[in-house]
Short mmCIF file of N, CA and C in Angstrom, two decimals:
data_model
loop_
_atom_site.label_atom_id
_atom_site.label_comp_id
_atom_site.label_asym_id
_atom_site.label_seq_id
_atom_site.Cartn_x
_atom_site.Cartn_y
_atom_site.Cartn_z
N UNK A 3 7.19 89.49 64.45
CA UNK A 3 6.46 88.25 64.33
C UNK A 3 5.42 88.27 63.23
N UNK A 4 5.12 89.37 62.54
CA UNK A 4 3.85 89.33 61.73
C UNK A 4 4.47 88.84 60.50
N UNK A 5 5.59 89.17 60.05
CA UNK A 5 5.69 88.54 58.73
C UNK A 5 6.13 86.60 58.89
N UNK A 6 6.39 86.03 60.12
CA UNK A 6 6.84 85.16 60.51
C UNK A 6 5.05 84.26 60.62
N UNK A 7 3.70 84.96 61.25
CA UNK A 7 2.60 84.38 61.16
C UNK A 7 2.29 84.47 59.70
N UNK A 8 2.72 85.68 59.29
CA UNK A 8 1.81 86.03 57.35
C UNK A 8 2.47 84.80 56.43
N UNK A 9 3.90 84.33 56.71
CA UNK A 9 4.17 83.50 56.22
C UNK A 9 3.70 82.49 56.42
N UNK A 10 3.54 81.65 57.12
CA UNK A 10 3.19 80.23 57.83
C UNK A 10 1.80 80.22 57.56
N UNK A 11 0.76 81.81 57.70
CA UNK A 11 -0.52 81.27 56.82
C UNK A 11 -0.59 81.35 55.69
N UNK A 12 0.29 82.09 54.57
CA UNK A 12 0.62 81.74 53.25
C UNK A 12 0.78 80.36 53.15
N UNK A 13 2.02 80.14 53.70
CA UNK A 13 2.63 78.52 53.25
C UNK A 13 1.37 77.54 53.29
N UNK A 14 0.59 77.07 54.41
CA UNK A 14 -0.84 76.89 55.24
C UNK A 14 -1.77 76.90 53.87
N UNK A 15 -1.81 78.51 53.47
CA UNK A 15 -3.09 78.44 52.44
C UNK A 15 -2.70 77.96 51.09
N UNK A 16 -1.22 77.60 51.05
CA UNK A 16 -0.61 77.29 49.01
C UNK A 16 -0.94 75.85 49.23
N UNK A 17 -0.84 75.25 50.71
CA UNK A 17 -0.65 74.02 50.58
C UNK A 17 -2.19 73.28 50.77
N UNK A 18 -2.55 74.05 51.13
CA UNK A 18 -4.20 73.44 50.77
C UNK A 18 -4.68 73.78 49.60
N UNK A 19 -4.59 74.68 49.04
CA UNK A 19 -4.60 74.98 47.77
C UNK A 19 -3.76 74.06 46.74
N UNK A 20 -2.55 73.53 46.98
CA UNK A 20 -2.28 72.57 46.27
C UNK A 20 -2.61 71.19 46.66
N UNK A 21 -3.26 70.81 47.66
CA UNK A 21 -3.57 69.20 47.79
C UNK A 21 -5.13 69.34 47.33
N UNK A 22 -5.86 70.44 46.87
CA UNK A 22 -7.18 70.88 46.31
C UNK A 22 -6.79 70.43 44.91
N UNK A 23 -6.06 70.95 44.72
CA UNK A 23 -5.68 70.50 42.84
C UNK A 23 -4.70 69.34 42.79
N UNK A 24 -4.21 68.77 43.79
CA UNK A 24 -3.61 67.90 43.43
C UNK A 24 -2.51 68.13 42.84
N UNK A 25 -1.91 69.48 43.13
CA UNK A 25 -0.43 69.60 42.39
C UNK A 25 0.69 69.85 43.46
N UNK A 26 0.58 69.02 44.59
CA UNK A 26 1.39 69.57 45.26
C UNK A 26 3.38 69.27 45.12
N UNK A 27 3.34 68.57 44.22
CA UNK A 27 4.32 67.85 43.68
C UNK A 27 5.64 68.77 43.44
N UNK A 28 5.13 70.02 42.65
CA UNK A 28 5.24 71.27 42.02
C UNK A 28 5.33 72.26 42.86
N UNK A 29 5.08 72.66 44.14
CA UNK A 29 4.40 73.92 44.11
C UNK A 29 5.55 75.17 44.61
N UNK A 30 6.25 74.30 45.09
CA UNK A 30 8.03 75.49 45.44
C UNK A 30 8.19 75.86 43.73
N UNK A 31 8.38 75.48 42.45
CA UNK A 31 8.09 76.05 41.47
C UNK A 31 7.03 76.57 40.96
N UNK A 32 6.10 76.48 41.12
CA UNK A 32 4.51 77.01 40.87
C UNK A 32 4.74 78.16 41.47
N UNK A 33 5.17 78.71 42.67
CA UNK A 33 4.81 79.75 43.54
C UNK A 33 6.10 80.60 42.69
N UNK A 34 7.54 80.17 42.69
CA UNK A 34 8.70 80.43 42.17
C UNK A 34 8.58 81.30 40.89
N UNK A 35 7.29 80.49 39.96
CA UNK A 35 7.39 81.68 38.88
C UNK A 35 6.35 82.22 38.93
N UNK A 36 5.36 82.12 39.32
CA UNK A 36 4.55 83.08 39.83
C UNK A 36 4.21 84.29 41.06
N UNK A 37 4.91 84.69 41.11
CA UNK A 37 5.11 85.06 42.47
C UNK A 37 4.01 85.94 43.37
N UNK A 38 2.93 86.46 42.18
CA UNK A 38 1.52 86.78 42.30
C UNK A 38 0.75 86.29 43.27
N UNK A 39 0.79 84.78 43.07
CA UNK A 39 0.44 83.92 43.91
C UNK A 39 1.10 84.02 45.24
N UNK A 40 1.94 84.34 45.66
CA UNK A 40 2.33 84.66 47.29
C UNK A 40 1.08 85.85 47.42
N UNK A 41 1.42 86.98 46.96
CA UNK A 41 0.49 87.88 47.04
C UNK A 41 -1.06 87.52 47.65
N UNK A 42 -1.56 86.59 46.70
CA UNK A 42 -2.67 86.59 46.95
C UNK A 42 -2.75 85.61 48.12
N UNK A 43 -1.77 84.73 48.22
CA UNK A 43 -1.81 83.89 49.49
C UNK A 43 -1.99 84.91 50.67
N UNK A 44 -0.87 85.71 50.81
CA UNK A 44 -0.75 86.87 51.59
C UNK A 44 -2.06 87.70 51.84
N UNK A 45 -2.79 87.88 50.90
CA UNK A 45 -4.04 88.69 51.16
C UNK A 45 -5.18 87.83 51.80
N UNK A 46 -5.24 86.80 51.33
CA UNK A 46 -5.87 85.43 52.19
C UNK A 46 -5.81 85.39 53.58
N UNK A 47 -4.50 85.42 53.97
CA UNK A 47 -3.95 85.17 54.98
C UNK A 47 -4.49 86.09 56.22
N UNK A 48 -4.75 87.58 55.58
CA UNK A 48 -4.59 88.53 56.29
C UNK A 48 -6.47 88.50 56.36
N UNK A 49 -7.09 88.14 55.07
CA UNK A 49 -8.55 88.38 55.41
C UNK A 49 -8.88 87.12 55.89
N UNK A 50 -8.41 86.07 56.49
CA UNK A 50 -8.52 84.81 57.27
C UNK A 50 -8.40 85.70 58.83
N UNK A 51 -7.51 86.10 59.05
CA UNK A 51 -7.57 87.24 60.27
C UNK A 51 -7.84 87.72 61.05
N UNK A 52 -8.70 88.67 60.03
CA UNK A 52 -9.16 89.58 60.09
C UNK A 52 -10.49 88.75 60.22
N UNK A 53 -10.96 88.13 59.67
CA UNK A 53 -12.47 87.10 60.58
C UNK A 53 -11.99 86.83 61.38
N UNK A 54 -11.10 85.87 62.34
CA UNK A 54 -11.16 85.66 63.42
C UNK A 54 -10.62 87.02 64.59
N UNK A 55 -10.50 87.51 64.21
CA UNK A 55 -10.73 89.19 64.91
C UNK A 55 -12.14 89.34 65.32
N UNK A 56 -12.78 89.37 64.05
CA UNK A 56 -14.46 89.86 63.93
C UNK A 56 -15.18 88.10 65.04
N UNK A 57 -14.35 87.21 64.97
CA UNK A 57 -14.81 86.55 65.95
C UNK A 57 -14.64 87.01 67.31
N UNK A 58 -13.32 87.49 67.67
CA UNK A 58 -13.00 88.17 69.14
C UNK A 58 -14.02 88.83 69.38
N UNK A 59 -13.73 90.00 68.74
CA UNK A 59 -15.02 90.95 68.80
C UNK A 59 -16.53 90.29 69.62
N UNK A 60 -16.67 89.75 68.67
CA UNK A 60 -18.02 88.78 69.61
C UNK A 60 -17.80 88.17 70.40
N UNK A 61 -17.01 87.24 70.71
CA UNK A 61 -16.50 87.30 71.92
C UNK A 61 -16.70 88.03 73.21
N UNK A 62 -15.68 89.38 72.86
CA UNK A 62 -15.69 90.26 73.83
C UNK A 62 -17.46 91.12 74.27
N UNK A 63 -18.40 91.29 73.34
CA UNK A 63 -19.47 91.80 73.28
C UNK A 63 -20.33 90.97 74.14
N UNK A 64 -20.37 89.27 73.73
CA UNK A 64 -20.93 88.30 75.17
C UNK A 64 -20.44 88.56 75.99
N UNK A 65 -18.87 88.91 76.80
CA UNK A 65 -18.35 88.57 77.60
C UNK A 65 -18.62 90.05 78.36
N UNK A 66 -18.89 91.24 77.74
CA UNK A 66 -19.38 92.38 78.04
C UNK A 66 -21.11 92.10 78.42
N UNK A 67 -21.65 91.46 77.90
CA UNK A 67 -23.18 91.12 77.81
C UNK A 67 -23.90 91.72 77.33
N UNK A 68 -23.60 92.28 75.81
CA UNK A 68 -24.31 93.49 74.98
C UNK A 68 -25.05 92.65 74.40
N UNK A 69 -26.73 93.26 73.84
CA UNK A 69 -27.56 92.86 73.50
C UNK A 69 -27.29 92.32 72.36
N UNK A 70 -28.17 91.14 71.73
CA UNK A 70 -27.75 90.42 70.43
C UNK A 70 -27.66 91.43 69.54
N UNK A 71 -29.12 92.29 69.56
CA UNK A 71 -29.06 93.10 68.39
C UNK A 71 -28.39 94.03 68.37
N UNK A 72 -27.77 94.54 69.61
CA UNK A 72 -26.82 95.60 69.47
C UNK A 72 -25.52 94.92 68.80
N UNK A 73 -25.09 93.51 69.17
CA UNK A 73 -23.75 93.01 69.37
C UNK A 73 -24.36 92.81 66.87
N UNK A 74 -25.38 92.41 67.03
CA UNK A 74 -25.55 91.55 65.39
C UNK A 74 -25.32 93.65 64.43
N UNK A 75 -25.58 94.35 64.82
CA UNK A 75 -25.29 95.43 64.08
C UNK A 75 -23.98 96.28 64.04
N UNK A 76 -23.30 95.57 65.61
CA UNK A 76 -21.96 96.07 65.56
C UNK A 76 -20.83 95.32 64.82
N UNK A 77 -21.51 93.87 65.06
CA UNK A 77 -20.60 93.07 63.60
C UNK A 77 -20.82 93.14 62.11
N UNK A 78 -21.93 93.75 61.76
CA UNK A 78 -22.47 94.15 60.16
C UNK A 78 -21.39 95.18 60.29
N UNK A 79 -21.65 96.44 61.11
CA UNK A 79 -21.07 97.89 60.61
C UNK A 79 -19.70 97.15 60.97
N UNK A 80 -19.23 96.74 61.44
CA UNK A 80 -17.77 96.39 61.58
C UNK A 80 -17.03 95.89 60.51
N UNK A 81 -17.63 94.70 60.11
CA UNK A 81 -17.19 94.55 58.30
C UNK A 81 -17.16 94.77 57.70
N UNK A 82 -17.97 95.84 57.83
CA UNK A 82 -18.49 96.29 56.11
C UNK A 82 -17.87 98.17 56.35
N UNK A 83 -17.20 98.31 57.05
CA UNK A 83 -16.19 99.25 57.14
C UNK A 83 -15.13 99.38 56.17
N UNK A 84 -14.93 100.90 55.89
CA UNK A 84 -13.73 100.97 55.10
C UNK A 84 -12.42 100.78 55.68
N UNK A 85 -12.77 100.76 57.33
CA UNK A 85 -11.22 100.62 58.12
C UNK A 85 -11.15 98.88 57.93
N UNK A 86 -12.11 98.50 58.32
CA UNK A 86 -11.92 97.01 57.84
C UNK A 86 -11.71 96.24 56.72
N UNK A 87 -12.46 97.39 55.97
CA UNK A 87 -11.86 96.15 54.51
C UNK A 87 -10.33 96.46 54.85
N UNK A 88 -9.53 97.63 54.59
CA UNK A 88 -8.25 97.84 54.31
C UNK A 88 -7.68 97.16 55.58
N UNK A 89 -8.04 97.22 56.30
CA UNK A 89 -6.93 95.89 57.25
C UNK A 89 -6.79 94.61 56.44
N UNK A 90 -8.29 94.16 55.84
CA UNK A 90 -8.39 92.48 55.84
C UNK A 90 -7.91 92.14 54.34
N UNK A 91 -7.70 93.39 53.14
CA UNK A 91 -7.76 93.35 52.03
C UNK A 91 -5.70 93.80 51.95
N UNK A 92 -5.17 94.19 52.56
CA UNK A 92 -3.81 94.62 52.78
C UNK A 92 -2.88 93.55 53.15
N UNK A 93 -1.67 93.09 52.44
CA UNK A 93 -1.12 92.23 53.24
C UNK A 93 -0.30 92.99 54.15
N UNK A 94 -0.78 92.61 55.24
CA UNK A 94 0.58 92.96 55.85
C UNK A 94 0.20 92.96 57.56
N UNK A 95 0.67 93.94 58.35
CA UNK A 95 0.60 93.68 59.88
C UNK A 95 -0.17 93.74 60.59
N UNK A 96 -1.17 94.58 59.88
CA UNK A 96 -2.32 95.69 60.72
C UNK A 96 -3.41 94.09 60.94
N UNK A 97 -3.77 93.19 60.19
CA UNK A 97 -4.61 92.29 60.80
C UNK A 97 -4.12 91.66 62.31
N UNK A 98 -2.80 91.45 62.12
CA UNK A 98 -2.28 90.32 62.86
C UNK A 98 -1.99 91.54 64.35
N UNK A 99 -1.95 93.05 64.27
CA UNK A 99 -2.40 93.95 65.16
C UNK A 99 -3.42 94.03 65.67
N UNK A 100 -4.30 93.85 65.28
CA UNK A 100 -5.65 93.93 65.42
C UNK A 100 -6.68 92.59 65.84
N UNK A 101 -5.86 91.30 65.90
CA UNK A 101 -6.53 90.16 66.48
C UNK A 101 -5.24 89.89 67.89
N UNK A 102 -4.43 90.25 67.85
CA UNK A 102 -3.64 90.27 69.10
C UNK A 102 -3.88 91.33 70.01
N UNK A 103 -4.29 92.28 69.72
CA UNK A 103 -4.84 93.93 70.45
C UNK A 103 -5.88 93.16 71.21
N UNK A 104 -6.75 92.89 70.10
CA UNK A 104 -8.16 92.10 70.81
C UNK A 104 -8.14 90.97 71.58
N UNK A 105 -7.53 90.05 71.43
CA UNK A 105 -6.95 89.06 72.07
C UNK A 105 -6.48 89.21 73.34
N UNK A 106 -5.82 90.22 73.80
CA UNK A 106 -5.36 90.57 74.62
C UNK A 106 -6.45 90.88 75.72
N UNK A 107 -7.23 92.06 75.29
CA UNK A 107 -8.47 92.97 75.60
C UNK A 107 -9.06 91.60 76.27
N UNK A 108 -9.80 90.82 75.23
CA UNK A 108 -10.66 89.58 76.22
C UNK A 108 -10.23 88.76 77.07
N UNK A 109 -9.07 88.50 77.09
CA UNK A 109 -8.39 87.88 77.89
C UNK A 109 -8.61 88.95 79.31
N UNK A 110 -8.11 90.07 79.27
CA UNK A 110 -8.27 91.14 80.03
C UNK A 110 -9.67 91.20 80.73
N UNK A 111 -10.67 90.97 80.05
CA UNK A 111 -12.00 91.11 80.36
C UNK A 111 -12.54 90.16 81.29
N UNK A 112 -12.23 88.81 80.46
CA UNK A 112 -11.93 87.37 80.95
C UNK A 112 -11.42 87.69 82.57
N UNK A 113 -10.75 87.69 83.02
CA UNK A 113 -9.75 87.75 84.48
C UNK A 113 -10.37 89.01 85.02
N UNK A 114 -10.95 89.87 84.86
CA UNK A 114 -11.46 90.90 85.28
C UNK A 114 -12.75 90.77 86.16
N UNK A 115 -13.56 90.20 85.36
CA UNK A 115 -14.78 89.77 85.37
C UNK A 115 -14.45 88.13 86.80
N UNK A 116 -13.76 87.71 86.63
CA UNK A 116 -13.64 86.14 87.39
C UNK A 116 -12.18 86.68 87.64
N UNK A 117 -11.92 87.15 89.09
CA UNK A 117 -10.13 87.53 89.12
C UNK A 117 -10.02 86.46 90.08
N UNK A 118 -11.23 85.29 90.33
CA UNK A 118 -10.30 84.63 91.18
C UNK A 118 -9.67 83.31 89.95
N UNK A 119 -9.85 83.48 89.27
CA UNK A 119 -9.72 82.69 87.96
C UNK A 119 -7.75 83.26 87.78
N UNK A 120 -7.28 83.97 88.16
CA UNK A 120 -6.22 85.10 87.35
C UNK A 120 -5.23 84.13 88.42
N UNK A 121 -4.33 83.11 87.90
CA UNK A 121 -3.71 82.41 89.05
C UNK A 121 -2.04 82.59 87.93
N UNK A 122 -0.97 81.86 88.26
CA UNK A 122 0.16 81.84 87.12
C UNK A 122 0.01 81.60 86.06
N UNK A 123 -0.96 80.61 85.96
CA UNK A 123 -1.05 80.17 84.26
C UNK A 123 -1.33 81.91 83.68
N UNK A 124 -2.38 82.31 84.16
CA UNK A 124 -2.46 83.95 83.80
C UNK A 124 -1.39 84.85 82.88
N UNK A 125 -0.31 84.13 84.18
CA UNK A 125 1.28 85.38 83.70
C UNK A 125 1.89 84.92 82.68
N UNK A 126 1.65 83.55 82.44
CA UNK A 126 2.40 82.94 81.42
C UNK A 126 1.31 83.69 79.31
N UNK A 127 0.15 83.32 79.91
CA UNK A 127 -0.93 83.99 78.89
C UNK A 127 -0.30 85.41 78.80
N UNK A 128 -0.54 85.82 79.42
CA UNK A 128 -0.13 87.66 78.97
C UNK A 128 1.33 87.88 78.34
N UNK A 129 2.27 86.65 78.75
CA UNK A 129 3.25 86.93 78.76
C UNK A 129 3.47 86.59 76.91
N UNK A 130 2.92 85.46 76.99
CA UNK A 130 3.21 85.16 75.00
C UNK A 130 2.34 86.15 74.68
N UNK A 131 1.08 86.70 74.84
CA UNK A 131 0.33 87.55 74.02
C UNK A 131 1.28 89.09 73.79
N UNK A 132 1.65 89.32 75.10
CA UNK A 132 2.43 90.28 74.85
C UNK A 132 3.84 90.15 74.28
N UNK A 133 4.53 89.54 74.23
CA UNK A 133 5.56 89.31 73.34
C UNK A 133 4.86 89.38 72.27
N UNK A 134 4.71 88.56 71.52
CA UNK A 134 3.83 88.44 70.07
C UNK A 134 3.72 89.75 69.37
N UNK A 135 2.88 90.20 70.86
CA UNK A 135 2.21 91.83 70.12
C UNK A 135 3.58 92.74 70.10
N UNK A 136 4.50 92.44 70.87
CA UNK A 136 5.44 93.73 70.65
C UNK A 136 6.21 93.34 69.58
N UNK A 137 6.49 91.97 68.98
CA UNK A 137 6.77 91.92 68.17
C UNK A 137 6.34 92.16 66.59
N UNK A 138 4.89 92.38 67.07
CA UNK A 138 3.84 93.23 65.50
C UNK A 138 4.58 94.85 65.82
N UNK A 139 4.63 95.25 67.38
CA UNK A 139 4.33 96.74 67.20
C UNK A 139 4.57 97.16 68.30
N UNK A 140 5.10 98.12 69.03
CA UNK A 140 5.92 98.33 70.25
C UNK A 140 4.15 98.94 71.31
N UNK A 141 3.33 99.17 70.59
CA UNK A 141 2.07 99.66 71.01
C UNK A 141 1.29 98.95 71.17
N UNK A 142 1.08 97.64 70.97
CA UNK A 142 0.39 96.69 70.82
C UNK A 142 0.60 95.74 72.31
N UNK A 143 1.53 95.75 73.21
CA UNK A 143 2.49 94.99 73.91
C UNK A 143 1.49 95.78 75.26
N UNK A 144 1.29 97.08 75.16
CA UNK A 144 0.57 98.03 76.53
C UNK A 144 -0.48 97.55 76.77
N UNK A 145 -1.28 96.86 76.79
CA UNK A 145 -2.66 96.23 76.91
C UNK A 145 -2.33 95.08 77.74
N UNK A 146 -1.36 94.54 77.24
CA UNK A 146 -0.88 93.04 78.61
C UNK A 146 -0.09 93.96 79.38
N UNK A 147 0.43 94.80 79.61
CA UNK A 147 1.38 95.53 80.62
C UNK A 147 0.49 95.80 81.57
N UNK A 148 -0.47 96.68 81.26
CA UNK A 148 -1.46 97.28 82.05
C UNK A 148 -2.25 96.37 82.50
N UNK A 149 -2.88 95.14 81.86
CA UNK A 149 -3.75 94.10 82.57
C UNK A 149 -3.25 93.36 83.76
N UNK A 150 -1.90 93.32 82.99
CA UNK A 150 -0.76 92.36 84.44
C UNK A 150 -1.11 93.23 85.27
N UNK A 151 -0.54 94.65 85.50
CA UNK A 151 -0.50 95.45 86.74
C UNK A 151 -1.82 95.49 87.56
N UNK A 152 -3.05 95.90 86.58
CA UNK A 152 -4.17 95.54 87.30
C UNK A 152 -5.16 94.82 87.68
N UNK A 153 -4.75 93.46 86.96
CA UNK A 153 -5.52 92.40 87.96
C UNK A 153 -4.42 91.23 88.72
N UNK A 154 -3.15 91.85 88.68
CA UNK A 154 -2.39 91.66 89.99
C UNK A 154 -2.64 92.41 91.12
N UNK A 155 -2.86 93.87 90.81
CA UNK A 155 -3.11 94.70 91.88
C UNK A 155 -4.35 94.22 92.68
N UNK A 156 -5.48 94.14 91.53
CA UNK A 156 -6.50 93.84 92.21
C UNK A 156 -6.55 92.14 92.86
N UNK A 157 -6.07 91.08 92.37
CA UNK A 157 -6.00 90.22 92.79
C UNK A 157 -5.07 89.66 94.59
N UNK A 158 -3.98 90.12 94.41
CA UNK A 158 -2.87 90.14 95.27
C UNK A 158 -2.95 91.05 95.93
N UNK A 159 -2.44 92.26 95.38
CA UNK A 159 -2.41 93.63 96.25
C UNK A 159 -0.66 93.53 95.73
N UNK A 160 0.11 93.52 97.08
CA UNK A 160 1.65 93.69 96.88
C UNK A 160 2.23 92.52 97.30
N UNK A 161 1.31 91.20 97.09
CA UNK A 161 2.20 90.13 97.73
C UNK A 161 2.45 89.58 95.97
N UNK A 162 3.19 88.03 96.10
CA UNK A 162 3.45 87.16 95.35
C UNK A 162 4.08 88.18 94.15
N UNK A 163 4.78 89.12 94.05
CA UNK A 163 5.82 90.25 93.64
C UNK A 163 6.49 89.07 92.64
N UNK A 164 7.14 87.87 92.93
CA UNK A 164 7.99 87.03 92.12
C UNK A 164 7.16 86.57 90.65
N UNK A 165 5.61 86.49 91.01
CA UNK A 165 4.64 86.40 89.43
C UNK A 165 5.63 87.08 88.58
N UNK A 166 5.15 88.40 89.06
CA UNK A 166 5.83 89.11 87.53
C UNK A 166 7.40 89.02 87.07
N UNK A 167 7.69 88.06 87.77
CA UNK A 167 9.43 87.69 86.89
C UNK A 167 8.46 86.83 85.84
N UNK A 168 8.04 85.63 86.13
CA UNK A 168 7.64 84.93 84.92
C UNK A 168 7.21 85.45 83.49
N UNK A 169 6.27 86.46 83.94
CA UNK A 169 6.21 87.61 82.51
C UNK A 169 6.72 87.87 82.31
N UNK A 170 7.88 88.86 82.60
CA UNK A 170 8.75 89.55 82.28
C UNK A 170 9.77 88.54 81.39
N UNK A 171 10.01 87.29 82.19
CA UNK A 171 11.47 86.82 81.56
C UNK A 171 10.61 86.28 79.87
N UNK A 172 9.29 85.81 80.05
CA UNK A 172 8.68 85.62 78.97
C UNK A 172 8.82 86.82 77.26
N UNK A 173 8.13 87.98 78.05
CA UNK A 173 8.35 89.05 77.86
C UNK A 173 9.56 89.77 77.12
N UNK A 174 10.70 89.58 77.57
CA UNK A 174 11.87 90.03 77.26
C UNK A 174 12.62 88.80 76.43
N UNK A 175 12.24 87.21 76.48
CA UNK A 175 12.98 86.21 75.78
C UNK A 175 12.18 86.04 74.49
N UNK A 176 11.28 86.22 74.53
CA UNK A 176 10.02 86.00 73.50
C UNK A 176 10.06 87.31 72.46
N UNK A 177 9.72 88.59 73.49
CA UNK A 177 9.84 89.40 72.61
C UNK A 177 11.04 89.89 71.82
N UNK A 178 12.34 90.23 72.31
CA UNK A 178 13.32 90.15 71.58
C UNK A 178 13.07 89.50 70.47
#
């Protein structure tokens, strides 16, 4: 799925980029002989991302209840990282890994924190996040596996067993 999102925010960023200049008339040839220009769409794409990652992040830090100033120095050192630039400066998967990882995580946190909140709509959420992610990365997919199991466990115990078909068939139709 990552080159299937990297595309669609390429396409997304040429085409605002061409109704900015007003050339959109052109731009399947514009891009055609330039092909640079995907590139840099592509790198766009990925440091577009890679901020809304660094939004999760905060996110997850309220939803944890870490102090502003702890949460305002963990988002400085976070950006201004060499692991971060090269995610957000790279085209390619590792952003779209790294805001679905997280994505996942708060969601996780989310239902954890409020499990009487964790009802089907739940299974259906984990179920696209985790598809998605296994489709970036077969490692990426374990974070909704494990959340299902444990705030079903903790929610249910061993009843309503039929939930997890809905993930699963999600899961296995999606991710394929």
């Amino acid at each position: 799925y990552s080159p299937l999102f990297n595309f669609l925010g390429s396409a997304f960023i040429a085409l605002v980029d061409a109704l900015i200049k007003n050339n959109y008339s052109d731009i399947a040839n514009h891009i055609y002989f330039n092909p640079s220009l995907l590139m840099k769409y592509g790198r766009l794409t990925s440091l577009l991302v890679s901020g809304l990652s660094l939004f999760v992040i905060y996110l997850i830090l309220n939803k944890l209840r870490i102090s502003k100033i702890i949460t305002l120095n963990l988002m400085i050192s976070i950006s201004l990282s060499l692991f971060f630039l090269d995610i957000s400066l790279t085209n390619g998967k590792n952003s779209f890994f790294l805001l679905f990882f997280l994505l996942q995580y708060y969601f996780f946190l989310k239902y954890f924190q409020k499990i009487e909140k964790f009802n089907i709509k739940s299974y259906f959420i984990f179920g696209f996040l985790a598809a998605f992610s296994w489709g970036i990365n077969y490692f990426c997919a374990v974070v909704s596996i494990t959340s299902i199991l444990l705030l079903h466990y903790k929610r249910y115990k061993f009843t309503n067993l039929y939930y997890f078909i809905y993930f699963l068939i999600l899961f296995f139709l999606v991710g394929f």
